[in-house]
Amino acid sequence: QAVVTQEPSLTVSPGGTVTLTCGSSTGTVTGAHYPYWFQQKPGQAPRTLIYDTSNKYSWTPARFSGSLLGGKAALTLSGAQPEDEADYYCLLSYNGARVVFGGGTKLTVL
Amino acid sequence: QVQLQESGPGLVKPSETLSLTCTVSGGSISNSYWSWIRQPPGKGLEWIGYVYYTGITNYNSSLKSRVTISVDTSKNQVSLRLTSVTAADTATYYCAKNSPPRDWGQGTLVTVPS
């Protein structure tokens, strides 16, 4: 089974910019993996932020954006706010059926 | 946006079957995929599987021999059954709309004592 990798932890200053990445053990991540990004705050259920690489929902703050970068999926946060401190998970789809979550990135805003 | 509410026993004995129900409100269960995801305490998310409203399913290969996901359109409910549980199945179980998931339930913690 494919392994999806994320940075275990990252720190960003308030107002700063940070990029989280999502890689695949099978090789380059492409749009055909339909990358998703989720935010989870302590004690809460996850919330879906980004779907199909870069698409946002109505509830996704504008400061979050998704892309493909250097063979990986990427989530960029521009203008970090204290309330953005959370765990972030990516998800990749394989062959249209198999779905694998990354291990998550703990983002600290400090 | 639909609302999803998981329910079921919070404690299941080893070797027994875990059974959870997800009740969908604010929308129809038809024409959608419905997923189950779990998260062990302090750990990451694990995809369990999904069911389409017609009954078509797809499961995580690591759980496939023990898991059944089904849908009851008359009750607007999605169900999860996991057999032969062990302490490793202790987790918060989430149901979600779509696969990959879009809308999430609040989750329910199920403990299997060791």
Coordinates of N, CA and C in Angstrom, one line a residue, chain A residues 1 34 36 38 40 43-48 57-59 87 89 91 93 96-103, chain B residues 1 37 39 43-48 50 58-62 94 98-107:
Chain A
Q1 N 0.8 -1.2 0.0 CA 0.0 0.0 0.0 C 0.9 1.2 0.0
Y34 N -5.9 13.6 -7.1 CA -7.0 14.4 -6.5 C -6.7 14.7 -5.0
Y36 N -6.5 16.2 -1.4 CA -7.4 16.8 -0.5 C -6.5 17.3 0.7
F38 N -7.1 18.7 4.9 CA -8.1 18.8 6.0 C -7.4 19.5 7.2
Q40 N -7.6 20.0 11.4 CA -8.2 19.4 12.6 C -7.7 20.2 13.8
G43 N -9.7 18.3 19.8 CA -11.0 18.0 20.3 C -12.1 18.1 19.2
Q44 N -11.8 18.5 18.0 CA -12.8 18.7 16.9 C -12.6 17.7 15.8
A45 N -13.7 17.5 15.1 CA -13.6 16.7 13.9 C -12.8 17.4 12.8
P46 N -12.2 16.7 11.9 CA -11.6 17.4 10.7 C -12.5 18.2 9.9
R47 N -12.0 19.2 9.3 CA -12.8 20.0 8.3 C -12.0 20.0 7.0
T48 N -12.8 19.8 5.9 CA -12.1 19.7 4.6 C -11.9 21.1 4.1
Y57 N -13.8 25.3 -0.7 CA -15.2 25.3 -0.4 C -15.6 26.7 0.1
S58 N -16.9 26.9 0.3 CA -17.3 28.2 0.7 C -16.8 28.6 2.0
W59 N -16.5 27.6 2.9 CA -16.0 27.9 4.2 C -14.5 28.0 4.3
D87 N -3.7 20.6 13.4 CA -3.1 19.5 12.6 C -3.7 19.6 11.2
Y89 N -4.0 17.4 7.5 CA -3.8 16.1 6.9 C -4.1 16.3 5.4
L91 N -4.7 13.9 1.7 CA -5.2 12.6 1.3 C -5.0 12.5 -0.2
S93 N -5.7 9.9 -3.6 CA -6.5 8.8 -4.2 C -5.6 8.1 -5.2
G96 N -8.4 5.8 -8.6 CA -9.8 6.2 -8.5 C -10.5 5.5 -7.4
A97 N -9.9 4.6 -6.6 CA -10.6 3.9 -5.6 C -10.0 3.9 -4.2
R98 N -8.7 3.6 -4.2 CA -8.0 3.5 -2.9 C -7.6 4.9 -2.4
V99 N -7.9 5.1 -1.1 CA -7.7 6.5 -0.5 C -6.7 6.3 0.6
V100 N -5.7 7.2 0.7 CA -4.7 7.1 1.8 C -4.5 8.5 2.4
F101 N -4.6 8.6 3.7 CA -4.3 9.8 4.4 C -2.8 9.9 4.7
G102 N -2.3 11.1 4.7 CA -0.9 11.4 5.2 C -0.9 11.3 6.7
G103 N 0.3 11.3 7.3 CA 0.4 11.2 8.7 C 0.1 12.5 9.5
Chain B
Q1 N -25.5 22.1 3.5 CA -24.6 21.2 4.1 C -25.4 20.2 5.0
I37 N -14.1 6.9 8.5 CA -12.7 7.2 8.8 C -12.6 7.0 10.3
Q39 N -9.7 7.4 13.9 CA -8.5 8.1 14.4 C -8.2 7.6 15.8
K43 N -3.4 9.9 17.4 CA -2.7 9.5 16.1 C -3.5 10.1 14.9
G44 N -3.1 9.7 13.7 CA -3.6 10.3 12.5 C -4.9 9.6 12.0
L45 N -5.4 10.0 10.9 CA -6.6 9.5 10.3 C -6.3 8.3 9.4
E46 N -7.3 7.4 9.5 CA -7.2 6.1 8.7 C -8.6 6.0 8.0
W47 N -8.5 5.9 6.6 CA -9.7 5.6 5.8 C -10.1 4.2 6.0
I48 N -11.4 4.0 6.3 CA -11.9 2.6 6.5 C -12.6 2.1 5.2
Y50 N -15.9 3.2 2.0 CA -17.1 3.9 1.6 C -18.2 3.0 1.0
N58 N -16.3 0.0 -1.1 CA -14.9 -0.1 -1.3 C -14.2 0.0 0.0
Y59 N -13.3 -0.9 0.4 CA -12.7 -0.9 1.7 C -11.2 -0.8 1.7
N60 N -10.7 -0.3 2.8 CA -9.2 -0.3 3.0 C -8.8 -1.8 3.0
S61 N -7.8 -2.1 2.3 CA -7.4 -3.5 2.1 C -6.9 -4.1 3.5
S62 N -6.4 -3.3 4.4 CA -6.0 -3.8 5.7 C -7.1 -4.2 6.6
Y94 N -15.4 8.4 12.5 CA -16.1 9.5 11.9 C -16.9 8.9 10.6
N98 N -19.4 11.8 1.0 CA -18.5 11.7 -0.2 C -17.2 11.0 0.1
S99 N -16.6 10.6 -0.9 CA -15.3 9.9 -0.9 C -14.4 10.5 -2.0
P100 N -13.4 11.2 -1.7 CA -12.9 11.6 -0.3 C -13.9 12.4 0.4
P101 N -13.8 12.5 1.7 CA -14.8 13.2 2.5 C -14.9 14.7 2.4
R102 N -16.1 15.2 2.4 CA -16.4 16.6 2.3 C -17.0 17.1 3.7
D103 N -18.1 16.6 4.1 CA -18.7 17.0 5.3 C -18.5 15.8 6.3
W104 N -18.2 16.2 7.6 CA -17.8 15.2 8.6 C -18.8 15.3 9.7
G105 N -19.0 14.1 10.4 CA -19.7 14.1 11.6 C -18.8 14.4 12.7
Q106 N -19.3 14.5 13.9 CA -18.5 14.9 15.1 C -17.6 13.8 15.6
G107 N -18.0 12.6 15.2 CA -17.2 11.4 15.6 C -17.7 10.8 16.9

